[in-house]
């Protein structure tokens, strides 16, 4: 019998859905992330795999304490809070969720675009207030059809976004550090463009990159200045990829038209964050990847990945670069 320890802040029923994907020969101990370090150490000491989710922080002492640990498995896509150098020194591979929440994030991206273009929250408020037909929708709502969408980051999520946007009939550009092959471009109906050109041409810019030194504040004042004044910006990856003061200024001055943000640089934000009060911002609370349907997908991938490692194979979706 192999042992996994799952440290999480998930609600019990969701954690149960996740752990329900474990094969019979992998026993999983559930620990709430607020458990004492001593309790965590006791369980990790003889574990074969350590699974973490919400928050994605882990005490470094736990990593060294697991003498049998063969995998640090994240249930999230992000890994910015993991000490990868320490894991490398311990020869402990680290893997993320392999894009198993990419469907969820892609659908939320589409929801934000449609919410902005069709002014859904404003129209809902009008109907509830008894002001039926007050908004001149013929002037202030738009269709995705015929627009140019710029996808920055064509990984798991970026590709899912492209697949879902394709039936709406936009032209789609993408920018990525690694260009996709011609077969991928043809299948998705996307065209490669350098980031600067993409920003200048796109009516909708949507961000799907990890947060690292290369992407932090990549959407700064200069990038925003390249965008059309009618363009909208959607961010469902990490808040730190946008220079928020620059975005606030651009939205306030009308340099761009609208922003749909599922993530912010500080979460939760301070109440005086000006983005919370701008009329041309649609906000959600880092909820894009979290749906009721995601847990079986994530659990299935995680336990299949643990089994790979137990069988002497390299883990899928390894993110420590070693």
PDB file of C-alpha atoms in Angstrom:
ATOM      1  CA  UNK A   1       0.000   0.000   0.000  1.00  0.00           C
ATOM      2  CA  UNK A   2       1.380   3.375  -1.052  1.00  0.00           C
ATOM      3  CA  UNK A   3       0.620   6.546   0.848  1.00  0.00           C
ATOM      4  CA  UNK A   4      -0.240  10.059  -0.298  1.00  0.00           C
ATOM      5  CA  UNK A   5      -0.850  13.080   1.899  1.00  0.00           C
ATOM      6  CA  UNK A   6      -3.221  15.759   0.606  1.00  0.00           C
ATOM      7  CA  UNK A   7      -2.821  19.127   2.360  1.00  0.00           C
ATOM      8  CA  UNK A   8      -5.604  21.485   1.349  1.00  0.00           C
ATOM      9  CA  UNK A   9      -8.160  24.062   2.363  1.00  0.00           C
ATOM     10  CA  UNK A  10     -10.832  22.524   0.151  1.00  0.00           C
ATOM     11  CA  UNK A  11     -14.320  21.977   1.481  1.00  0.00           C
ATOM     12  CA  UNK A  12     -14.751  18.361   2.651  1.00  0.00           C
ATOM     13  CA  UNK A  13     -17.152  17.314  -0.124  1.00  0.00           C
ATOM     14  CA  UNK A  14     -14.834  18.654  -2.837  1.00  0.00           C
ATOM     15  CA  UNK A  15     -11.799  17.027  -1.245  1.00  0.00           C
ATOM     16  CA  UNK A  16     -13.777  13.774  -1.140  1.00  0.00           C
ATOM     17  CA  UNK A  17     -14.552  14.040  -4.872  1.00  0.00           C
ATOM     18  CA  UNK A  18     -10.869  14.535  -5.543  1.00  0.00           C
ATOM     19  CA  UNK A  19      -9.633  11.695  -3.322  1.00  0.00           C
ATOM     20  CA  UNK A  20     -12.350   9.469  -4.775  1.00  0.00           C
ATOM     21  CA  UNK A  21     -10.229   9.214  -7.909  1.00  0.00           C
ATOM     22  CA  UNK A  22      -7.451   7.392  -6.020  1.00  0.00           C
ATOM     23  CA  UNK A  23      -6.868   3.739  -6.891  1.00  0.00           C
ATOM     24  CA  UNK A  24      -7.335   1.266  -4.015  1.00  0.00           C
ATOM     25  CA  UNK A  25      -3.604   0.783  -3.513  1.00  0.00           C
ATOM     26  CA  UNK A  26      -2.935   4.476  -2.787  1.00  0.00           C
ATOM     27  CA  UNK A  27      -4.155   5.460   0.653  1.00  0.00           C
ATOM     28  CA  UNK A  28      -4.638   9.213   1.006  1.00  0.00           C
ATOM     29  CA  UNK A  29      -4.521  11.115   4.271  1.00  0.00           C
ATOM     30  CA  UNK A  30      -6.390  14.418   4.186  1.00  0.00           C
ATOM     31  CA  UNK A  31      -4.958  17.273   6.234  1.00  0.00           C
ATOM     32  CA  UNK A  32      -6.336  20.783   6.450  1.00  0.00           C
ATOM     33  CA  UNK A  33      -3.704  23.380   5.643  1.00  0.00           C
ATOM     34  CA  UNK A  34      -4.162  24.923   9.090  1.00  0.00           C
ATOM     35  CA  UNK A  35      -3.003  21.714  10.802  1.00  0.00           C
ATOM     36  CA  UNK A  36       0.092  22.090  12.944  1.00  0.00           C
ATOM     37  CA  UNK A  37       3.497  21.586  11.395  1.00  0.00           C
ATOM     38  CA  UNK A  38       4.039  18.718  13.830  1.00  0.00           C
ATOM     39  CA  UNK A  39       0.931  16.921  12.581  1.00  0.00           C
ATOM     40  CA  UNK A  40       1.926  17.466   8.974  1.00  0.00           C
ATOM     41  CA  UNK A  41       5.451  16.208   9.668  1.00  0.00           C
ATOM     42  CA  UNK A  42       4.094  13.043  11.270  1.00  0.00           C
ATOM     43  CA  UNK A  43       2.063  12.162   8.196  1.00  0.00           C
ATOM     44  CA  UNK A  44       4.569  13.227   5.549  1.00  0.00           C
ATOM     45  CA  UNK A  45       7.424  11.254   7.160  1.00  0.00           C
ATOM     46  CA  UNK A  46       6.432   7.982   5.463  1.00  0.00           C
ATOM     47  CA  UNK A  47       4.466   9.317   2.484  1.00  0.00           C
ATOM     48  CA  UNK A  48       5.267   8.462  -1.130  1.00  0.00           C
ATOM     49  CA  UNK A  49       3.577  11.561  -2.551  1.00  0.00           C
ATOM     50  CA  UNK A  50       2.603  14.957  -1.197  1.00  0.00           C
ATOM     51  CA  UNK A  51      -0.374  16.685  -2.826  1.00  0.00           C
ATOM     52  CA  UNK A  52      -1.146  20.331  -2.091  1.00  0.00           C
ATOM     53  CA  UNK A  53      -3.900  22.743  -3.047  1.00  0.00           C
ATOM     54  CA  UNK A  54      -5.263  25.999  -1.659  1.00  0.00           C
ATOM     55  CA  UNK A  55      -3.130  27.497  -0.476  1.00  0.00           C
ATOM     56  CA  UNK A  56      -0.263  26.349  -2.666  1.00  0.00           C
ATOM     57  CA  UNK A  57       2.280  27.123   0.009  1.00  0.00           C
ATOM     58  CA  UNK A  58       4.131  24.396   1.846  1.00  0.00           C
ATOM     59  CA  UNK A  59       6.498  24.550   4.782  1.00  0.00           C
ATOM     60  CA  UNK A  60       9.986  23.738   3.510  1.00  0.00           C
ATOM     61  CA  UNK A  61      10.602  21.543   6.563  1.00  0.00           C
ATOM     62  CA  UNK A  62       8.003  19.102   5.261  1.00  0.00           C
ATOM     63  CA  UNK A  63       9.867  18.497   2.033  1.00  0.00           C
ATOM     64  CA  UNK A  64      13.039  17.426   3.783  1.00  0.00           C
ATOM     65  CA  UNK A  65      11.126  15.348   6.314  1.00  0.00           C
ATOM     66  CA  UNK A  66       9.604  13.037   3.722  1.00  0.00           C
ATOM     67  CA  UNK A  67      12.306  10.382   3.375  1.00  0.00           C
ATOM     68  CA  UNK A  68      10.130   8.365   0.976  1.00  0.00           C
ATOM     69  CA  UNK A  69       8.725  11.289  -1.001  1.00  0.00           C
ATOM     70  CA  UNK A  70       8.870  10.649  -4.721  1.00  0.00           C
ATOM     71  CA  UNK A  71       6.640  13.468  -5.974  1.00  0.00           C
ATOM     72  CA  UNK A  72       5.355  16.878  -4.926  1.00  0.00           C
ATOM     73  CA  UNK A  73       2.106  17.076  -6.848  1.00  0.00           C
ATOM     74  CA  UNK A  74       0.260  20.389  -7.191  1.00  0.00           C
ATOM     75  CA  UNK A  75      -3.466  20.458  -7.901  1.00  0.00           C
ATOM     76  CA  UNK A  76      -3.068  23.969  -9.314  1.00  0.00           C
ATOM     77  CA  UNK A  77      -1.369  25.204 -12.460  1.00  0.00           C
ATOM     78  CA  UNK A  78       0.604  27.903 -10.625  1.00  0.00           C
ATOM     79  CA  UNK A  79       3.789  27.054  -8.785  1.00  0.00           C
ATOM     80  CA  UNK A  80       5.255  30.438  -7.857  1.00  0.00           C
ATOM     81  CA  UNK A  81       5.111  29.684  -4.124  1.00  0.00           C
ATOM     82  CA  UNK A  82       7.168  26.483  -4.326  1.00  0.00           C
ATOM     83  CA  UNK A  83      10.887  26.514  -3.542  1.00  0.00           C
ATOM     84  CA  UNK A  84      11.999  24.696  -6.690  1.00  0.00           C
ATOM     85  CA  UNK A  85      15.682  24.997  -5.809  1.00  0.00           C
ATOM     86  CA  UNK A  86      15.074  23.192  -2.532  1.00  0.00           C
ATOM     87  CA  UNK A  87      13.080  20.489  -4.315  1.00  0.00           C
ATOM     88  CA  UNK A  88      15.931  20.055  -6.797  1.00  0.00           C
ATOM     89  CA  UNK A  89      18.460  19.700  -3.998  1.00  0.00           C
ATOM     90  CA  UNK A  90      16.241  17.003  -2.470  1.00  0.00           C
ATOM     91  CA  UNK A  91      15.853  15.340  -5.876  1.00  0.00           C
ATOM     92  CA  UNK A  92      12.099  15.708  -5.442  1.00  0.00           C
ATOM     93  CA  UNK A  93      10.239  16.195  -8.740  1.00  0.00           C
ATOM     94  CA  UNK A  94       7.416  18.736  -8.804  1.00  0.00           C
ATOM     95  CA  UNK A  95       4.420  18.546 -11.137  1.00  0.00           C
ATOM     96  CA  UNK A  96       1.404  20.773 -11.646  1.00  0.00           C
ATOM     97  CA  UNK A  97      -2.118  19.817 -12.692  1.00  0.00           C
ATOM     98  CA  UNK A  98      -1.322  19.248 -16.365  1.00  0.00           C
ATOM     99  CA  UNK A  99      -3.930  21.702 -17.600  1.00  0.00           C
ATOM    100  CA  UNK A 100      -6.820  19.800 -16.039  1.00  0.00           C
ATOM    101  CA  UNK A 101      -8.522  23.094 -15.152  1.00  0.00           C
ATOM    102  CA  UNK A 102      -7.943  24.593 -18.593  1.00  0.00           C
ATOM    103  CA  UNK A 103     -11.540  23.966 -19.662  1.00  0.00           C
ATOM    104  CA  UNK A 104     -12.809  25.860 -16.624  1.00  0.00           C
ATOM    105  CA  UNK A 105     -10.490  28.836 -17.155  1.00  0.00           C
ATOM    106  CA  UNK A 106     -11.232  28.964 -20.876  1.00  0.00           C
ATOM    107  CA  UNK A 107     -14.977  29.071 -20.272  1.00  0.00           C
ATOM    108  CA  UNK A 108     -14.552  31.864 -17.729  1.00  0.00           C
ATOM    109  CA  UNK A 109     -12.438  33.774 -20.239  1.00  0.00           C
ATOM    110  CA  UNK A 110     -15.226  33.500 -22.763  1.00  0.00           C
ATOM    111  CA  UNK A 111     -17.761  34.520 -20.106  1.00  0.00           C
ATOM    112  CA  UNK A 112     -15.775  37.667 -19.303  1.00  0.00           C
ATOM    113  CA  UNK A 113     -15.517  38.593 -22.980  1.00  0.00           C
ATOM    114  CA  UNK A 114     -19.241  38.086 -23.531  1.00  0.00           C
ATOM    115  CA  UNK A 115     -20.092  39.784 -20.244  1.00  0.00           C
ATOM    116  CA  UNK A 116     -18.201  42.878 -21.374  1.00  0.00           C
ATOM    117  CA  UNK A 117     -19.282  42.857 -24.999  1.00  0.00           C
ATOM    118  CA  UNK A 118     -22.955  42.300 -24.198  1.00  0.00           C
ATOM    119  CA  UNK A 119     -22.950  44.460 -21.022  1.00  0.00           C
ATOM    120  CA  UNK A 120     -24.630  41.653 -19.106  1.00  0.00           C
ATOM    121  CA  UNK A 121     -24.240  42.988 -15.563  1.00  0.00           C
ATOM    122  CA  UNK A 122     -25.455  46.457 -16.595  1.00  0.00           C
ATOM    123  CA  UNK A 123     -28.448  45.069 -18.462  1.00  0.00           C
ATOM    124  CA  UNK A 124     -29.351  42.799 -15.562  1.00  0.00           C
ATOM    125  CA  UNK A 125     -29.256  45.764 -13.185  1.00  0.00           C
ATOM    126  CA  UNK A 126     -31.477  47.808 -15.498  1.00  0.00           C
ATOM    127  CA  UNK A 127     -34.137  45.112 -15.718  1.00  0.00           C
ATOM    128  CA  UNK A 128     -34.104  44.633 -11.944  1.00  0.00           C
ATOM    129  CA  UNK A 129     -34.429  48.378 -11.454  1.00  0.00           C
ATOM    130  CA  UNK A 130     -37.429  48.587 -13.793  1.00  0.00           C
ATOM    131  CA  UNK A 131     -35.507  50.500 -16.473  1.00  0.00           C
ATOM    132  CA  UNK A 132     -36.287  48.109 -19.317  1.00  0.00           C
ATOM    133  CA  UNK A 133     -34.622  49.181 -22.572  1.00  0.00           C
ATOM    134  CA  UNK A 134     -32.823  52.210 -21.127  1.00  0.00           C
ATOM    135  CA  UNK A 135     -29.401  51.206 -22.413  1.00  0.00           C
ATOM    136  CA  UNK A 136     -28.886  51.808 -26.148  1.00  0.00           C
ATOM    137  CA  UNK A 137     -27.586  48.315 -26.873  1.00  0.00           C
ATOM    138  CA  UNK A 138     -27.397  49.107 -30.573  1.00  0.00           C
ATOM    139  CA  UNK A 139     -24.592  51.526 -29.755  1.00  0.00           C
ATOM    140  CA  UNK A 140     -22.734  49.991 -26.822  1.00  0.00           C
ATOM    141  CA  UNK A 141     -22.819  46.206 -27.240  1.00  0.00           C
ATOM    142  CA  UNK A 142     -20.705  44.173 -29.618  1.00  0.00           C
ATOM    143  CA  UNK A 143     -20.239  40.767 -31.183  1.00  0.00           C
ATOM    144  CA  UNK A 144     -17.100  38.643 -31.141  1.00  0.00           C
ATOM    145  CA  UNK A 145     -17.786  37.764 -34.768  1.00  0.00           C
ATOM    146  CA  UNK A 146     -15.523  39.723 -37.077  1.00  0.00           C
ATOM    147  CA  UNK A 147     -13.237  40.976 -34.321  1.00  0.00           C
ATOM    148  CA  UNK A 148      -9.538  40.234 -33.899  1.00  0.00           C
ATOM    149  CA  UNK A 149      -8.650  38.337 -30.734  1.00  0.00           C
ATOM    150  CA  UNK A 150      -5.071  38.318 -29.459  1.00  0.00           C
ATOM    151  CA  UNK A 151      -4.162  35.351 -27.250  1.00  0.00           C
ATOM    152  CA  UNK A 152      -0.951  35.867 -25.288  1.00  0.00           C
ATOM    153  CA  UNK A 153       0.206  32.417 -24.198  1.00  0.00           C
ATOM    154  CA  UNK A 154      -0.860  29.392 -26.236  1.00  0.00           C
ATOM    155  CA  UNK A 155      -0.417  26.695 -23.601  1.00  0.00           C
ATOM    156  CA  UNK A 156      -3.142  24.398 -22.279  1.00  0.00           C
ATOM    157  CA  UNK A 157      -5.530  27.235 -21.465  1.00  0.00           C
ATOM    158  CA  UNK A 158      -4.725  29.435 -24.460  1.00  0.00           C
ATOM    159  CA  UNK A 159      -5.523  26.552 -26.792  1.00  0.00           C
ATOM    160  CA  UNK A 160      -8.786  25.808 -25.021  1.00  0.00           C
ATOM    161  CA  UNK A 161      -9.706  29.482 -25.378  1.00  0.00           C
ATOM    162  CA  UNK A 162      -8.959  29.396 -29.097  1.00  0.00           C
ATOM    163  CA  UNK A 163     -11.090  26.258 -29.550  1.00  0.00           C
ATOM    164  CA  UNK A 164     -14.054  27.903 -27.859  1.00  0.00           C
ATOM    165  CA  UNK A 165     -13.700  31.208 -29.648  1.00  0.00           C
ATOM    166  CA  UNK A 166     -13.342  29.692 -33.109  1.00  0.00           C
ATOM    167  CA  UNK A 167     -17.094  29.091 -33.680  1.00  0.00           C
ATOM    168  CA  UNK A 168     -17.792  32.761 -32.889  1.00  0.00           C
ATOM    169  CA  UNK A 169     -15.953  33.788 -36.045  1.00  0.00           C
ATOM    170  CA  UNK A 170     -13.148  36.126 -34.974  1.00  0.00           C
ATOM    171  CA  UNK A 171      -9.705  36.358 -36.470  1.00  0.00           C
ATOM    172  CA  UNK A 172      -7.288  34.965 -33.889  1.00  0.00           C
ATOM    173  CA  UNK A 173      -3.681  35.964 -33.330  1.00  0.00           C
ATOM    174  CA  UNK A 174      -1.388  34.481 -30.724  1.00  0.00           C
ATOM    175  CA  UNK A 175       1.955  35.279 -29.185  1.00  0.00           C
ATOM    176  CA  UNK A 176       4.055  32.802 -27.220  1.00  0.00           C
ATOM    177  CA  UNK A 177       7.664  32.343 -26.202  1.00  0.00           C
ATOM    178  CA  UNK A 178       7.604  29.093 -28.179  1.00  0.00           C
ATOM    179  CA  UNK A 179       5.783  29.164 -31.487  1.00  0.00           C
ATOM    180  CA  UNK A 180       3.281  26.367 -32.028  1.00  0.00           C
ATOM    181  CA  UNK A 181       3.637  24.101 -35.020  1.00  0.00           C
ATOM    182  CA  UNK A 182       1.817  24.730 -38.274  1.00  0.00           C
ATOM    183  CA  UNK A 183      -0.538  21.825 -37.591  1.00  0.00           C
ATOM    184  CA  UNK A 184      -1.606  23.372 -34.259  1.00  0.00           C
ATOM    185  CA  UNK A 185      -2.045  26.793 -35.857  1.00  0.00           C
ATOM    186  CA  UNK A 186      -4.175  25.314 -38.626  1.00  0.00           C
ATOM    187  CA  UNK A 187      -6.311  23.209 -36.285  1.00  0.00           C
ATOM    188  CA  UNK A 188      -7.020  26.114 -33.933  1.00  0.00           C
ATOM    189  CA  UNK A 189      -7.301  28.715 -36.677  1.00  0.00           C
ATOM    190  CA  UNK A 190      -4.692  30.977 -35.109  1.00  0.00           C
ATOM    191  CA  UNK A 191      -1.963  33.123 -36.640  1.00  0.00           C
ATOM    192  CA  UNK A 192       1.348  33.873 -34.963  1.00  0.00           C
ATOM    193  CA  UNK A 193       2.220  37.514 -34.270  1.00  0.00           C
ATOM    194  CA  UNK A 194       4.893  39.228 -32.227  1.00  0.00           C
ATOM    195  CA  UNK A 195       3.431  40.602 -29.011  1.00  0.00           C
ATOM    196  CA  UNK A 196       3.752  44.247 -30.050  1.00  0.00           C
ATOM    197  CA  UNK A 197       1.926  43.619 -33.326  1.00  0.00           C
ATOM    198  CA  UNK A 198      -0.735  41.561 -31.572  1.00  0.00           C
ATOM    199  CA  UNK A 199      -1.438  44.370 -29.111  1.00  0.00           C
ATOM    200  CA  UNK A 200      -1.790  46.867 -31.930  1.00  0.00           C
ATOM    201  CA  UNK A 201      -4.139  44.725 -34.030  1.00  0.00           C
ATOM    202  CA  UNK A 202      -6.363  43.024 -31.456  1.00  0.00           C
ATOM    203  CA  UNK A 203      -9.831  44.130 -30.392  1.00  0.00           C
ATOM    204  CA  UNK A 204      -9.718  41.607 -27.547  1.00  0.00           C
ATOM    205  CA  UNK A 205      -6.474  40.730 -25.738  1.00  0.00           C
ATOM    206  CA  UNK A 206      -6.584  37.727 -23.412  1.00  0.00           C
ATOM    207  CA  UNK A 207      -3.690  36.648 -21.180  1.00  0.00           C
ATOM    208  CA  UNK A 208      -2.702  33.037 -20.460  1.00  0.00           C
ATOM    209  CA  UNK A 209       0.899  32.994 -19.243  1.00  0.00           C
ATOM    210  CA  UNK A 210       2.576  31.861 -16.012  1.00  0.00           C
ATOM    211  CA  UNK A 211       3.977  34.473 -13.654  1.00  0.00           C
ATOM    212  CA  UNK A 212       7.773  34.637 -13.780  1.00  0.00           C
ATOM    213  CA  UNK A 213      10.528  37.173 -14.371  1.00  0.00           C
ATOM    214  CA  UNK A 214       9.748  37.311 -18.084  1.00  0.00           C
ATOM    215  CA  UNK A 215       6.012  37.931 -17.672  1.00  0.00           C
ATOM    216  CA  UNK A 216       5.776  40.072 -14.535  1.00  0.00           C
ATOM    217  CA  UNK A 217       4.258  43.457 -15.512  1.00  0.00           C
ATOM    218  CA  UNK A 218       4.479  42.490 -19.188  1.00  0.00           C
ATOM    219  CA  UNK A 219       1.318  44.513 -19.788  1.00  0.00           C
ATOM    220  CA  UNK A 220       2.752  47.869 -18.744  1.00  0.00           C
ATOM    221  CA  UNK A 221       2.102  51.438 -19.835  1.00  0.00           C
ATOM    222  CA  UNK A 222       3.961  50.925 -23.110  1.00  0.00           C
ATOM    223  CA  UNK A 223       1.998  47.772 -23.919  1.00  0.00           C
ATOM    224  CA  UNK A 224      -1.317  49.421 -23.074  1.00  0.00           C
ATOM    225  CA  UNK A 225      -0.413  52.401 -25.256  1.00  0.00           C
ATOM    226  CA  UNK A 226      -0.120  50.049 -28.219  1.00  0.00           C
ATOM    227  CA  UNK A 227      -3.686  48.816 -27.815  1.00  0.00           C
ATOM    228  CA  UNK A 228      -6.697  50.271 -29.568  1.00  0.00           C
ATOM    229  CA  UNK A 229      -8.841  52.666 -27.592  1.00  0.00           C
ATOM    230  CA  UNK A 230     -11.773  50.327 -28.318  1.00  0.00           C
ATOM    231  CA  UNK A 231      -9.922  47.209 -27.159  1.00  0.00           C
ATOM    232  CA  UNK A 232     -10.704  45.102 -24.115  1.00  0.00           C
ATOM    233  CA  UNK A 233      -8.178  43.271 -21.944  1.00  0.00           C
ATOM    234  CA  UNK A 234      -9.001  39.989 -20.187  1.00  0.00           C
ATOM    235  CA  UNK A 235      -6.780  38.401 -17.554  1.00  0.00           C
ATOM    236  CA  UNK A 236      -7.465  34.964 -16.073  1.00  0.00           C
ATOM    237  CA  UNK A 237      -3.842  33.944 -15.361  1.00  0.00           C
ATOM    238  CA  UNK A 238      -2.029  35.955 -12.661  1.00  0.00           C
ATOM    239  CA  UNK A 239      -2.547  39.545 -11.558  1.00  0.00           C
ATOM    240  CA  UNK A 240       1.169  40.267 -11.558  1.00  0.00           C
ATOM    241  CA  UNK A 241       1.433  40.105 -15.338  1.00  0.00           C
ATOM    242  CA  UNK A 242      -0.301  43.499 -15.501  1.00  0.00           C
ATOM    243  CA  UNK A 243       1.059  46.789 -14.172  1.00  0.00           C
ATOM    244  CA  UNK A 244      -2.103  47.730 -12.269  1.00  0.00           C
ATOM    245  CA  UNK A 245      -1.421  51.482 -11.879  1.00  0.00           C
ATOM    246  CA  UNK A 246      -0.807  51.666 -15.634  1.00  0.00           C
ATOM    247  CA  UNK A 247      -4.015  49.729 -16.317  1.00  0.00           C
ATOM    248  CA  UNK A 248      -6.000  51.963 -13.966  1.00  0.00           C
ATOM    249  CA  UNK A 249      -4.705  55.031 -15.796  1.00  0.00           C
ATOM    250  CA  UNK A 250      -5.452  53.567 -19.220  1.00  0.00           C
ATOM    251  CA  UNK A 251      -9.012  52.642 -18.234  1.00  0.00           C
ATOM    252  CA  UNK A 252      -9.651  55.979 -16.527  1.00  0.00           C
ATOM    253  CA  UNK A 253      -8.426  57.945 -19.523  1.00  0.00           C
ATOM    254  CA  UNK A 254     -10.117  55.769 -22.120  1.00  0.00           C
ATOM    255  CA  UNK A 255      -6.868  54.548 -23.651  1.00  0.00           C
ATOM    256  CA  UNK A 256      -8.513  51.130 -23.707  1.00  0.00           C
ATOM    257  CA  UNK A 257     -12.217  50.468 -23.405  1.00  0.00           C
ATOM    258  CA  UNK A 258     -12.673  47.755 -20.795  1.00  0.00           C
ATOM    259  CA  UNK A 259     -10.952  45.106 -18.695  1.00  0.00           C
ATOM    260  CA  UNK A 260     -12.220  41.751 -17.452  1.00  0.00           C
ATOM    261  CA  UNK A 261     -10.100  40.581 -14.524  1.00  0.00           C
ATOM    262  CA  UNK A 262     -10.325  37.326 -12.611  1.00  0.00           C
ATOM    263  CA  UNK A 263      -6.988  37.995 -10.909  1.00  0.00           C
ATOM    264  CA  UNK A 264      -5.309  40.947  -9.223  1.00  0.00           C
ATOM    265  CA  UNK A 265      -1.791  41.667  -8.004  1.00  0.00           C
ATOM    266  CA  UNK A 266      -3.008  41.494  -4.397  1.00  0.00           C
ATOM    267  CA  UNK A 267      -5.739  39.023  -3.509  1.00  0.00           C
ATOM    268  CA  UNK A 268      -8.031  39.886  -1.924  1.00  0.00           C
ATOM    269  CA  UNK A 269      -7.506  43.517  -2.939  1.00  0.00           C
ATOM    270  CA  UNK A 270      -7.514  46.487  -0.616  1.00  0.00           C
ATOM    271  CA  UNK A 271     -10.893  48.182  -0.609  1.00  0.00           C
ATOM    272  CA  UNK A 272      -9.349  51.375  -1.979  1.00  0.00           C
ATOM    273  CA  UNK A 273      -7.944  49.645  -5.066  1.00  0.00           C
ATOM    274  CA  UNK A 274      -9.239  51.970  -7.825  1.00  0.00           C
ATOM    275  CA  UNK A 275      -9.944  49.050 -10.161  1.00  0.00           C
ATOM    276  CA  UNK A 276     -12.827  48.081  -7.871  1.00  0.00           C
ATOM    277  CA  UNK A 277     -14.699  51.304  -8.564  1.00  0.00           C
ATOM    278  CA  UNK A 278     -14.085  51.850 -12.270  1.00  0.00           C
ATOM    279  CA  UNK A 279     -17.239  51.404 -14.375  1.00  0.00           C
ATOM    280  CA  UNK A 280     -15.323  49.775 -17.230  1.00  0.00           C
ATOM    281  CA  UNK A 281     -13.976  46.816 -15.254  1.00  0.00           C
ATOM    282  CA  UNK A 282     -15.653  43.429 -14.812  1.00  0.00           C
ATOM    283  CA  UNK A 283     -14.196  41.552 -11.835  1.00  0.00           C
ATOM    284  CA  UNK A 284     -14.374  38.005 -10.523  1.00  0.00           C
ATOM    285  CA  UNK A 285     -12.476  36.681  -7.450  1.00  0.00           C
ATOM    286  CA  UNK A 286      -9.827  34.346  -8.949  1.00  0.00           C
ATOM    287  CA  UNK A 287     -12.625  31.889  -9.663  1.00  0.00           C
ATOM    288  CA  UNK A 288     -11.925  30.929 -13.271  1.00  0.00           C
ATOM    289  CA  UNK A 289     -10.333  27.559 -12.604  1.00  0.00           C
ATOM    290  CA  UNK A 290     -12.608  26.532  -9.741  1.00  0.00           C
ATOM    291  CA  UNK A 291     -15.854  24.825 -10.788  1.00  0.00           C
ATOM    292  CA  UNK A 292     -17.862  21.979  -9.302  1.00  0.00           C
ATOM    293  CA  UNK A 293     -16.864  19.826 -12.268  1.00  0.00           C
ATOM    294  CA  UNK A 294     -13.105  20.250 -12.074  1.00  0.00           C
ATOM    295  CA  UNK A 295     -12.269  17.957  -9.152  1.00  0.00           C
ATOM    296  CA  UNK A 296     -12.730  14.585 -10.828  1.00  0.00           C
ATOM    297  CA  UNK A 297     -10.566  15.745 -13.750  1.00  0.00           C
ATOM    298  CA  UNK A 298      -7.858  17.021 -11.437  1.00  0.00           C
ATOM    299  CA  UNK A 299      -8.004  13.994  -9.179  1.00  0.00           C
ATOM    300  CA  UNK A 300      -7.802  11.557 -12.077  1.00  0.00           C
ATOM    301  CA  UNK A 301      -4.686  13.270 -13.444  1.00  0.00           C
ATOM    302  CA  UNK A 302      -3.000  13.597 -10.051  1.00  0.00           C
ATOM    303  CA  UNK A 303      -3.390   9.939  -9.107  1.00  0.00           C
ATOM    304  CA  UNK A 304      -2.393   8.719 -12.555  1.00  0.00           C
ATOM    305  CA  UNK A 305       0.717  10.872 -12.217  1.00  0.00           C
ATOM    306  CA  UNK A 306       1.507   9.448  -8.782  1.00  0.00           C
ATOM    307  CA  UNK A 307       1.125   5.943 -10.190  1.00  0.00           C
ATOM    308  CA  UNK A 308       3.574   6.770 -12.957  1.00  0.00           C
ATOM    309  CA  UNK A 309       6.176   7.774 -10.408  1.00  0.00           C
ATOM    310  CA  UNK A 310       5.523   4.749  -8.204  1.00  0.00           C
ATOM    311  CA  UNK A 311       6.131   2.600 -11.290  1.00  0.00           C
ATOM    312  CA  UNK A 312       9.483   4.250 -11.927  1.00  0.00           C
ATOM    313  CA  UNK A 313       8.350   6.558 -14.737  1.00  0.00           C
ATOM    314  CA  UNK A 314       8.902  10.313 -15.010  1.00  0.00           C
ATOM    315  CA  UNK A 315       5.916  12.395 -13.908  1.00  0.00           C
ATOM    316  CA  UNK A 316       3.853  14.224 -16.481  1.00  0.00           C
ATOM    317  CA  UNK A 317       3.657  18.005 -16.365  1.00  0.00           C
ATOM    318  CA  UNK A 318       6.901  18.347 -14.431  1.00  0.00           C
ATOM    319  CA  UNK A 319       7.539  22.034 -13.843  1.00  0.00           C
ATOM    320  CA  UNK A 320      10.857  22.180 -12.039  1.00  0.00           C
ATOM    321  CA  UNK A 321      12.840  21.983 -15.278  1.00  0.00           C
ATOM    322  CA  UNK A 322      15.029  19.106 -14.141  1.00  0.00           C
TER     323      UNK A 322
END
